[in-house]
Coordinates of C-alpha atoms and ligand atoms in Angstrom, one line a residue:
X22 CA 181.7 61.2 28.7
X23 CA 183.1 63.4 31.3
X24 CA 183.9 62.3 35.1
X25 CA 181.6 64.6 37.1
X26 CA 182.2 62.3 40.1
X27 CA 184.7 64.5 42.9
X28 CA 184.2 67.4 44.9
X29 CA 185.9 70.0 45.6
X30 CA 185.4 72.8 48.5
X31 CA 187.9 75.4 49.9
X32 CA 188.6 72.7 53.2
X33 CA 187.9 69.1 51.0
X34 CA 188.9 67.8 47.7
X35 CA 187.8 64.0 46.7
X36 CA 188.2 61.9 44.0
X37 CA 189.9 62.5 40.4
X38 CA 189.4 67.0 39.8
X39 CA 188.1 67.5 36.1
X40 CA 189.1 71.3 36.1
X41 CA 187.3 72.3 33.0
X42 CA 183.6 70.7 34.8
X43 CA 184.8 72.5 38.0
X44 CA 185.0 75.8 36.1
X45 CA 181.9 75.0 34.5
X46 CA 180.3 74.3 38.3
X47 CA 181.8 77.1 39.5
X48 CA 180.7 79.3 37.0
X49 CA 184.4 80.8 36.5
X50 CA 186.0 81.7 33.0
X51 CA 188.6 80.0 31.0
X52 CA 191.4 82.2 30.8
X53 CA 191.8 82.6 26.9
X54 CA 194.8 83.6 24.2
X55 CA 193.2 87.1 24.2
X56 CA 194.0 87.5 27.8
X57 CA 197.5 85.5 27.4
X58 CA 198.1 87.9 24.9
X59 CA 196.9 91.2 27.2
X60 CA 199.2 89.7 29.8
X61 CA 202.1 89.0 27.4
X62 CA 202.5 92.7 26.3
X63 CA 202.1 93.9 29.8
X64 CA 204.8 92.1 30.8
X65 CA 207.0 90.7 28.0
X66 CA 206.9 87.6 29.0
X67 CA 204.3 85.3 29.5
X68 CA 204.9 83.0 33.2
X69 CA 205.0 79.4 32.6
X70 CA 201.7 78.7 34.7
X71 CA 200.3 81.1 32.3
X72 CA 201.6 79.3 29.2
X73 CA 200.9 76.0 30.8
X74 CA 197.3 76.7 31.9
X75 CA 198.4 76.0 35.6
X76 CA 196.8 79.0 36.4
X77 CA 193.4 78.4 34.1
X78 CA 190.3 80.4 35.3
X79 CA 189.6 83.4 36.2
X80 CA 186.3 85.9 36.9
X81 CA 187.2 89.3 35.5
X82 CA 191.0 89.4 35.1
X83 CA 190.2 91.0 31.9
X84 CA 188.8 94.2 33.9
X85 CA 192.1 94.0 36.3
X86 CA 194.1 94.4 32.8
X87 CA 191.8 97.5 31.7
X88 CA 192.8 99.3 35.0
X89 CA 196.4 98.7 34.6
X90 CA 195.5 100.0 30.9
X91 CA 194.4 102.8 32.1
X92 CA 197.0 103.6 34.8
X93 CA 195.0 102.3 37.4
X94 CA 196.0 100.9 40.7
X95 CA 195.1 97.4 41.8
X96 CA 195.7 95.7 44.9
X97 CA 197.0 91.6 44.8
X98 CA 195.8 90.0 48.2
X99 CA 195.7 86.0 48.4
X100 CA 196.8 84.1 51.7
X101 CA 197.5 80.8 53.6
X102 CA 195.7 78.5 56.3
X103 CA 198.2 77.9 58.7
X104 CA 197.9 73.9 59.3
X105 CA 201.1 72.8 58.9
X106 CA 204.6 73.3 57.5
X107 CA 204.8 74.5 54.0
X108 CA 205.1 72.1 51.4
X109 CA 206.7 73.0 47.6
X110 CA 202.9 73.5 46.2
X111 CA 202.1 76.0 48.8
X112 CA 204.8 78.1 47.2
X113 CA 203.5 77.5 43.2
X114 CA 200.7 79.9 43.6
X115 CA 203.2 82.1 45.8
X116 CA 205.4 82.8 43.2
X117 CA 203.2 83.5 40.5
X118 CA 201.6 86.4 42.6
X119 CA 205.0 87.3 42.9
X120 CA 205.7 87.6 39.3
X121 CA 201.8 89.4 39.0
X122 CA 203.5 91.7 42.0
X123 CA 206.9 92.2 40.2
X124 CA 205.9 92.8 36.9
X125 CA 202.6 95.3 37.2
X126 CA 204.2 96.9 40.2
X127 CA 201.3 96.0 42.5
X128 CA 201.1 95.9 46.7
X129 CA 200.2 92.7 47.8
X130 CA 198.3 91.8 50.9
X131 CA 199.2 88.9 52.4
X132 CA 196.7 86.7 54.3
X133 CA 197.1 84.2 57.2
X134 CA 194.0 82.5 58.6
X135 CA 194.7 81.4 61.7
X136 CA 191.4 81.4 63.2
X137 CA 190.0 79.1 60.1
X138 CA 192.7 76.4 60.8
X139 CA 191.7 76.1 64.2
X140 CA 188.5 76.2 63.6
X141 CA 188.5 74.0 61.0
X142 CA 190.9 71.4 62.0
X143 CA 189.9 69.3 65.4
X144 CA 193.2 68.3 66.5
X145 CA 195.2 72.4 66.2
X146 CA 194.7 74.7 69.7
X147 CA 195.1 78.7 68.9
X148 CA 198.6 78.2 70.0
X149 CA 199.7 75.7 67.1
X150 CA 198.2 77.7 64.5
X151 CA 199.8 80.5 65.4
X152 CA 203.2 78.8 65.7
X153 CA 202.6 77.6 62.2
X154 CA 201.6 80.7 60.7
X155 CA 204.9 82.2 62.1
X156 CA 206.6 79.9 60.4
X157 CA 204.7 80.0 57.0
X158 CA 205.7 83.5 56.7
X159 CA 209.1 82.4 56.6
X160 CA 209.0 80.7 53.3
X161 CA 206.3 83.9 51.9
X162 CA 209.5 86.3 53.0
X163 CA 212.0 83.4 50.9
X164 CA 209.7 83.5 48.0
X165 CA 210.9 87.2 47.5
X166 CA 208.2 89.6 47.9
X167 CA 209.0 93.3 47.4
X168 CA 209.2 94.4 51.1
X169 CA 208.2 97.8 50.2
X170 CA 204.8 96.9 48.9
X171 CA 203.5 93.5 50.7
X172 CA 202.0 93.7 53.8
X173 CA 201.6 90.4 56.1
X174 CA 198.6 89.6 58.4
X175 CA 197.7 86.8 60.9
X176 CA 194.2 87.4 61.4
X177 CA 194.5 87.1 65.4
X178 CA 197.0 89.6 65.4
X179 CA 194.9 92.0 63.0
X180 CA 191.2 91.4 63.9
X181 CA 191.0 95.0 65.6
X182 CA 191.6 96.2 61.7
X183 CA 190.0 93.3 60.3
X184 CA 186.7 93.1 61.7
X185 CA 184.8 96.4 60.7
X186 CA 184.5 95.2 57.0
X187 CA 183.8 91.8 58.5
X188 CA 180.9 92.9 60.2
X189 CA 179.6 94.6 57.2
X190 CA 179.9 92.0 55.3
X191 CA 178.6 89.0 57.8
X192 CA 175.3 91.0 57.9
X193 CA 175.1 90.2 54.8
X194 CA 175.3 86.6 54.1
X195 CA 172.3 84.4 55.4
X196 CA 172.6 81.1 57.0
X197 CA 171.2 79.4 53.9
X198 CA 173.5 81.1 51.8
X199 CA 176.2 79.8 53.8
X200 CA 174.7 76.5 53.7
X201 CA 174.7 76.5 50.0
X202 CA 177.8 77.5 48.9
X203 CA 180.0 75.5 52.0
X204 CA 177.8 72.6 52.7
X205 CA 177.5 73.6 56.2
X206 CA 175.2 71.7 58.3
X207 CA 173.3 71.9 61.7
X208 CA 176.8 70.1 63.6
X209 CA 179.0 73.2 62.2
X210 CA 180.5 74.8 65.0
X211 CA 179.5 79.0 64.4
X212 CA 182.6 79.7 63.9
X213 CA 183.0 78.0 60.5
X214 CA 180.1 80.1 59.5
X215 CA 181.2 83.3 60.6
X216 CA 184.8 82.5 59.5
X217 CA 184.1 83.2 55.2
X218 CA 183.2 87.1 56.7
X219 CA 187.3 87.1 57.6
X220 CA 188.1 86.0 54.2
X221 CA 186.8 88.9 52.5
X222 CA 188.1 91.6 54.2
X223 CA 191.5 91.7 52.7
X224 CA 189.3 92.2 49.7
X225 CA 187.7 95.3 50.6
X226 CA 190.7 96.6 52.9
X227 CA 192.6 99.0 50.1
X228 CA 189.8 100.0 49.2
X229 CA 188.5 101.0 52.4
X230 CA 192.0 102.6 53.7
X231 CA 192.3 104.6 50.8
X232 CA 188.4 105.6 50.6
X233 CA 188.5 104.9 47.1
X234 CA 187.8 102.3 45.2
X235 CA 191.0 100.2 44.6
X236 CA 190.6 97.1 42.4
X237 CA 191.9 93.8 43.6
X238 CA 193.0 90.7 42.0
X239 CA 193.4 87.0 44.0
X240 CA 195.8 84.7 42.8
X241 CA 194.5 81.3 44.5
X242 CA 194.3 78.0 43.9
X243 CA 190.7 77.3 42.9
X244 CA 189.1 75.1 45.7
X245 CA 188.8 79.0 47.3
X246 CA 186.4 80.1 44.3
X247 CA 183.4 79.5 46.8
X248 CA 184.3 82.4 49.4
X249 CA 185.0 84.9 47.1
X250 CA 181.9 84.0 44.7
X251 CA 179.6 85.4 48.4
X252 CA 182.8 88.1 48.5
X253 CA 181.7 89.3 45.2
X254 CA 177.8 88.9 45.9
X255 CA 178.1 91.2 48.6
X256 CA 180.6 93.6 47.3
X257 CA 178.2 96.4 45.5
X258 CA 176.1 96.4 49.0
X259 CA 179.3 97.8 50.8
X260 CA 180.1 100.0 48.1
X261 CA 183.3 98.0 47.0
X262 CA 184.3 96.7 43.9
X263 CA 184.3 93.4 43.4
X264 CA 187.3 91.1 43.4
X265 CA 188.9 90.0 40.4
X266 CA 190.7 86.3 40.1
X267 CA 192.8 84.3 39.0
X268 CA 192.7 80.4 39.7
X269 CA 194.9 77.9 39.6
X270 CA 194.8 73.9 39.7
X271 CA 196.1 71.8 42.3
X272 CA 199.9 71.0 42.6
X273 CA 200.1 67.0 42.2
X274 CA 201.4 64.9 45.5
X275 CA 204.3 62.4 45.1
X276 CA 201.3 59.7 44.9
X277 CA 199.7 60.3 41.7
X278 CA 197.1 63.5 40.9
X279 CA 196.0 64.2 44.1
X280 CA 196.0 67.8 45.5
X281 CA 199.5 67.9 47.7
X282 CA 198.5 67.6 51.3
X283 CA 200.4 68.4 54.4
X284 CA 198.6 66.4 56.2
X285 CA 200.5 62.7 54.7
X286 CA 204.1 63.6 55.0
X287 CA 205.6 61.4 52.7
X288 CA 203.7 62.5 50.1
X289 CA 204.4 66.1 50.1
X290 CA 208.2 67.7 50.1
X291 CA 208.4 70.4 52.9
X292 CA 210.9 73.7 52.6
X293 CA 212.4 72.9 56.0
X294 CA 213.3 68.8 54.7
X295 CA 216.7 68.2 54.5
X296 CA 218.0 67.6 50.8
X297 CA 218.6 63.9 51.7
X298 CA 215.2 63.3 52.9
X299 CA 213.9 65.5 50.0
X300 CA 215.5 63.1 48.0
X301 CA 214.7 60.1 49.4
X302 CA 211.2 61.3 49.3
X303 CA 211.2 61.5 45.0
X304 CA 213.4 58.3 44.8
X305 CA 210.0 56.6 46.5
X306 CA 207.3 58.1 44.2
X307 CA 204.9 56.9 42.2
X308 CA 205.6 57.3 38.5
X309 CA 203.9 56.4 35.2
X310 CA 207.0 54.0 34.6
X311 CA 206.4 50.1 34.1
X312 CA 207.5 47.5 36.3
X313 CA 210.7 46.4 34.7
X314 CA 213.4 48.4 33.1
X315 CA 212.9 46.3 30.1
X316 CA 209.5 46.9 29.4
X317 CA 209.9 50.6 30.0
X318 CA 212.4 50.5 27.3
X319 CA 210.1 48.8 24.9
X320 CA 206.6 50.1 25.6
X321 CA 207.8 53.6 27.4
X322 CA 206.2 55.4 30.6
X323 CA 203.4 57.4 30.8
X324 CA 204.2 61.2 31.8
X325 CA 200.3 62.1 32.0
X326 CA 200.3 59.4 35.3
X327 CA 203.5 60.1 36.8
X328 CA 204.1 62.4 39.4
X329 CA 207.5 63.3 38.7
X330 CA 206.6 64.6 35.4
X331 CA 204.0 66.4 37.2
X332 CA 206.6 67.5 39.8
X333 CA 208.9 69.1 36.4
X334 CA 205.4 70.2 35.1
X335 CA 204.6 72.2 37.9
X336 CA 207.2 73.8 39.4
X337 CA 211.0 72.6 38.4
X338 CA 211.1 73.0 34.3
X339 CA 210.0 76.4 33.0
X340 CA 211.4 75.6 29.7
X341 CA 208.8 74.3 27.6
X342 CA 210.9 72.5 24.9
X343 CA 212.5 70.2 28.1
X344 CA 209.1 69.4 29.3
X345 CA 208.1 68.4 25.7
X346 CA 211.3 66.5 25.3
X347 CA 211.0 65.2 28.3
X348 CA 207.9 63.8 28.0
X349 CA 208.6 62.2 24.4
X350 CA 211.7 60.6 25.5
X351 CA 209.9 58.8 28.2
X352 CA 206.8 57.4 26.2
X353 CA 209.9 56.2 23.9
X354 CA 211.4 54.7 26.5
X355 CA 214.4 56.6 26.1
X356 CA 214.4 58.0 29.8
X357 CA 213.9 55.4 32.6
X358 CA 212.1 56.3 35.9
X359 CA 215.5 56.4 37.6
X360 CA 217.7 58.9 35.8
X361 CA 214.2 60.9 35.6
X362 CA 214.0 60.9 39.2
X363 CA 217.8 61.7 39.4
X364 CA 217.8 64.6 37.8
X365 CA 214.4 65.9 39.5
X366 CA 215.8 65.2 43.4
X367 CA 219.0 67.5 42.1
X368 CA 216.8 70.2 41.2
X369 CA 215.1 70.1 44.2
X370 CA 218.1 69.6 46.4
X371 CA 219.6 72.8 44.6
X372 CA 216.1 74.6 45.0
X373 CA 215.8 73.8 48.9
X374 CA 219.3 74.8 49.9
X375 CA 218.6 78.2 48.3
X376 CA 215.0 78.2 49.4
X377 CA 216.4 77.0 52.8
X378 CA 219.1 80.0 53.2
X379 CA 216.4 82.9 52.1
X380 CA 214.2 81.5 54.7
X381 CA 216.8 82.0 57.5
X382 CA 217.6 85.6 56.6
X383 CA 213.8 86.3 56.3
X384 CA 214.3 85.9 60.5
X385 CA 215.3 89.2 60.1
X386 CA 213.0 90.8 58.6
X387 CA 210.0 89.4 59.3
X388 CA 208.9 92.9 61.4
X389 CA 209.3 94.8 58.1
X390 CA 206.6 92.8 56.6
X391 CA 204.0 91.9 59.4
X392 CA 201.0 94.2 59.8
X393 CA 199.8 94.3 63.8
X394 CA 197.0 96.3 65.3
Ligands
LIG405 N1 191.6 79.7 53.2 C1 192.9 79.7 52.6 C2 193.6 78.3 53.0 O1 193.0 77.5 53.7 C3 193.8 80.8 53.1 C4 193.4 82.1 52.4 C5 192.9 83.2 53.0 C6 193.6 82.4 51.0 N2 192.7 84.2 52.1 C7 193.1 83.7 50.9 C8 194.1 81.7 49.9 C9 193.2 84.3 49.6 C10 194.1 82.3 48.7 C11 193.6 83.6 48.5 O2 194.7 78.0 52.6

């Protein structure tokens, strides 16, 4: 039997995420060998979130490819909902649209919703969402974006730009429809309900600069599936194509299989923590390791519970075979919980100071990158 029982929306996710019912609920598509193999000879090699099924679903990558086929630009666009500082699983879906940008050459827009975080979240005012967006932007810049071809946007700062295809497409969408698809109800402030209108726009906004139609493809976790499923219903109305994308699953806190939050600090690893409290941070976590070292040697861990693991899963092994081996030698008991951590908190150590010294210099260059009206 299959566990139907969570629920996932763009601002909530409860419960224990089946990903293959979600696609099913969604109505998304599995992202299959054919495609792998499309994306393998595009760009020799195939990313580990690709290979690992981290990234899983998708609604018509496969006509994103055929462009590219056929020499055809796309545009990449996904974002961020400034709420807080960034955490490490922020960044996974971050650097894959990096490699998508790298390897198929693409421009990427690069969203920040201000506005929804503060409209969203009772407890931000304008001005902390703001500040936090400023400093989200930090860590996209660190992740290594080519500055020639990724433009950043805070919607308050952009709105002048941004809200002619908004208005087009908030005409669109009916209260029920809204209803429907986010669960709103008659308490939602109108701001919520206007807010998915903003989402789209980056969607639509190549297309419209360039008075052509410009493909696009959005790399995004898949909780985010429900906006661009009333993106795509209204795209053919305004004459746009409609978005491609590609979805990924969640990236796993330090508790178990929950979807990392930044709301419950301890559970999620933030670029600006200091390696020591990094560390301290994984030493503390919840693993799929028994209660005594002695046990562990005889009956072995269990990687498939274990948030480490899922931490090296996710984001700090890309070699398979050392995943796989990994995994092995702790359902041996060969590998205590431990040394596993060990070696994790001095990969993440190495990876923050680095992560830590890109975000300084992207103080910079931040102008190079932001798009203003
Ligand atoms: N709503 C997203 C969030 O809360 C931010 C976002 C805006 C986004 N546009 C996007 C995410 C496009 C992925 C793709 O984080």
């Amino acid at each position: 039997m299959t566990n139907d029982n969570f629920i996932v929306t763009p601002w909530e996710v409860v419960g224990d995420v089946n990903y293959d019912v979600l696609m099913e609920r969604f109505g998304t598509q599995k992202i299959d060998p054919s495609i792998l193999d499309r994306v393998s000879k595009h760009t020799g090699e195939l990313h580990f979130m690709l290979r690992r099924g981290i990234f899983y679903s998708h609604r018509d990558f496969d006509r994103i490819l055929n462009a590219y086929e056929k020499k055809d630009e796309f545009v990449l666009y996904t974002g961020r909902g400034p709420s807080g500082n960034t955490h490490l699983g922020h960044l996974m879906p971050w650097i894959f649209t990096k490699y998508i940008q790298d390897k198929y050459d693409a421009k990427l827009l690069f969203q920040l919703t201000d506005d929804e975080k503060f409209l969203f979240n009772r407890n931000l005012t304008q001005h902390d969402t703001r500040k936090y967006a400023y400093e989200n932007i930090l860590d996209i810049i660190a992740v290594g974006f080519n500055p020639k071809k990724t433009e950043i946007f805070l919607d308050t700062d952009y709105i002048k730009t941004l809200y002619e295809i908004a208005l087009d497409v908030s005409k669109r969408i009916t209260l029920s429809t809204a209803k429907a698809v986010f669960g709103f109800n008659n308490s939602t402030n109108i701001g919520r309900i206007f807010f998915t209108s903003i989402q789209s726009v980056p969607a639509f906004l190549e297309s419209k600069r360039q008075q052509k139609s410009i493909p696009c493809l959005i790399p995004c976790a898949i909780d985010q599936d429900p906006h661009f499923r009333v993106t795509r219903d209204v795209a053919s109305a305004l004459n746009y194509p409609k978005p491609a994308l590609i979805h990924c699953k969640f990236f796993p806190s330090l508790t178990g299989s929950d979807k990392m939050s930044a709301s419950k600090s301890n559970t999620s690893i933030f670029t600006t923590d200091s390696p020591k409290i990094a560390e301290k941070k994984i030493m503390n976590a919840i693993t799929g390791g028994r209660k005594t070292v002695k046990k562990q040697r005889k009956n072995g861990g269990n990687p498939s519970e274990c948030s480490i693991y899922q931490y090296y899963y996710y984001l700090f092994e890309d070699k398979d075979e050392k995943v796989i081996m990994l995994s092995e030698d702790c359902k041996d008991g060969k590998i205590i919980c431990g040394e596993c951590k060990q070696i994790l908190a001095e990969k993440v150590k190495k990876f923050l100071v680095k992560h830590q010294e890109k975000r300084e210099k992207a103080k910079d260059v931040v102008d190079q990158f932001m798009c203003k009206d």
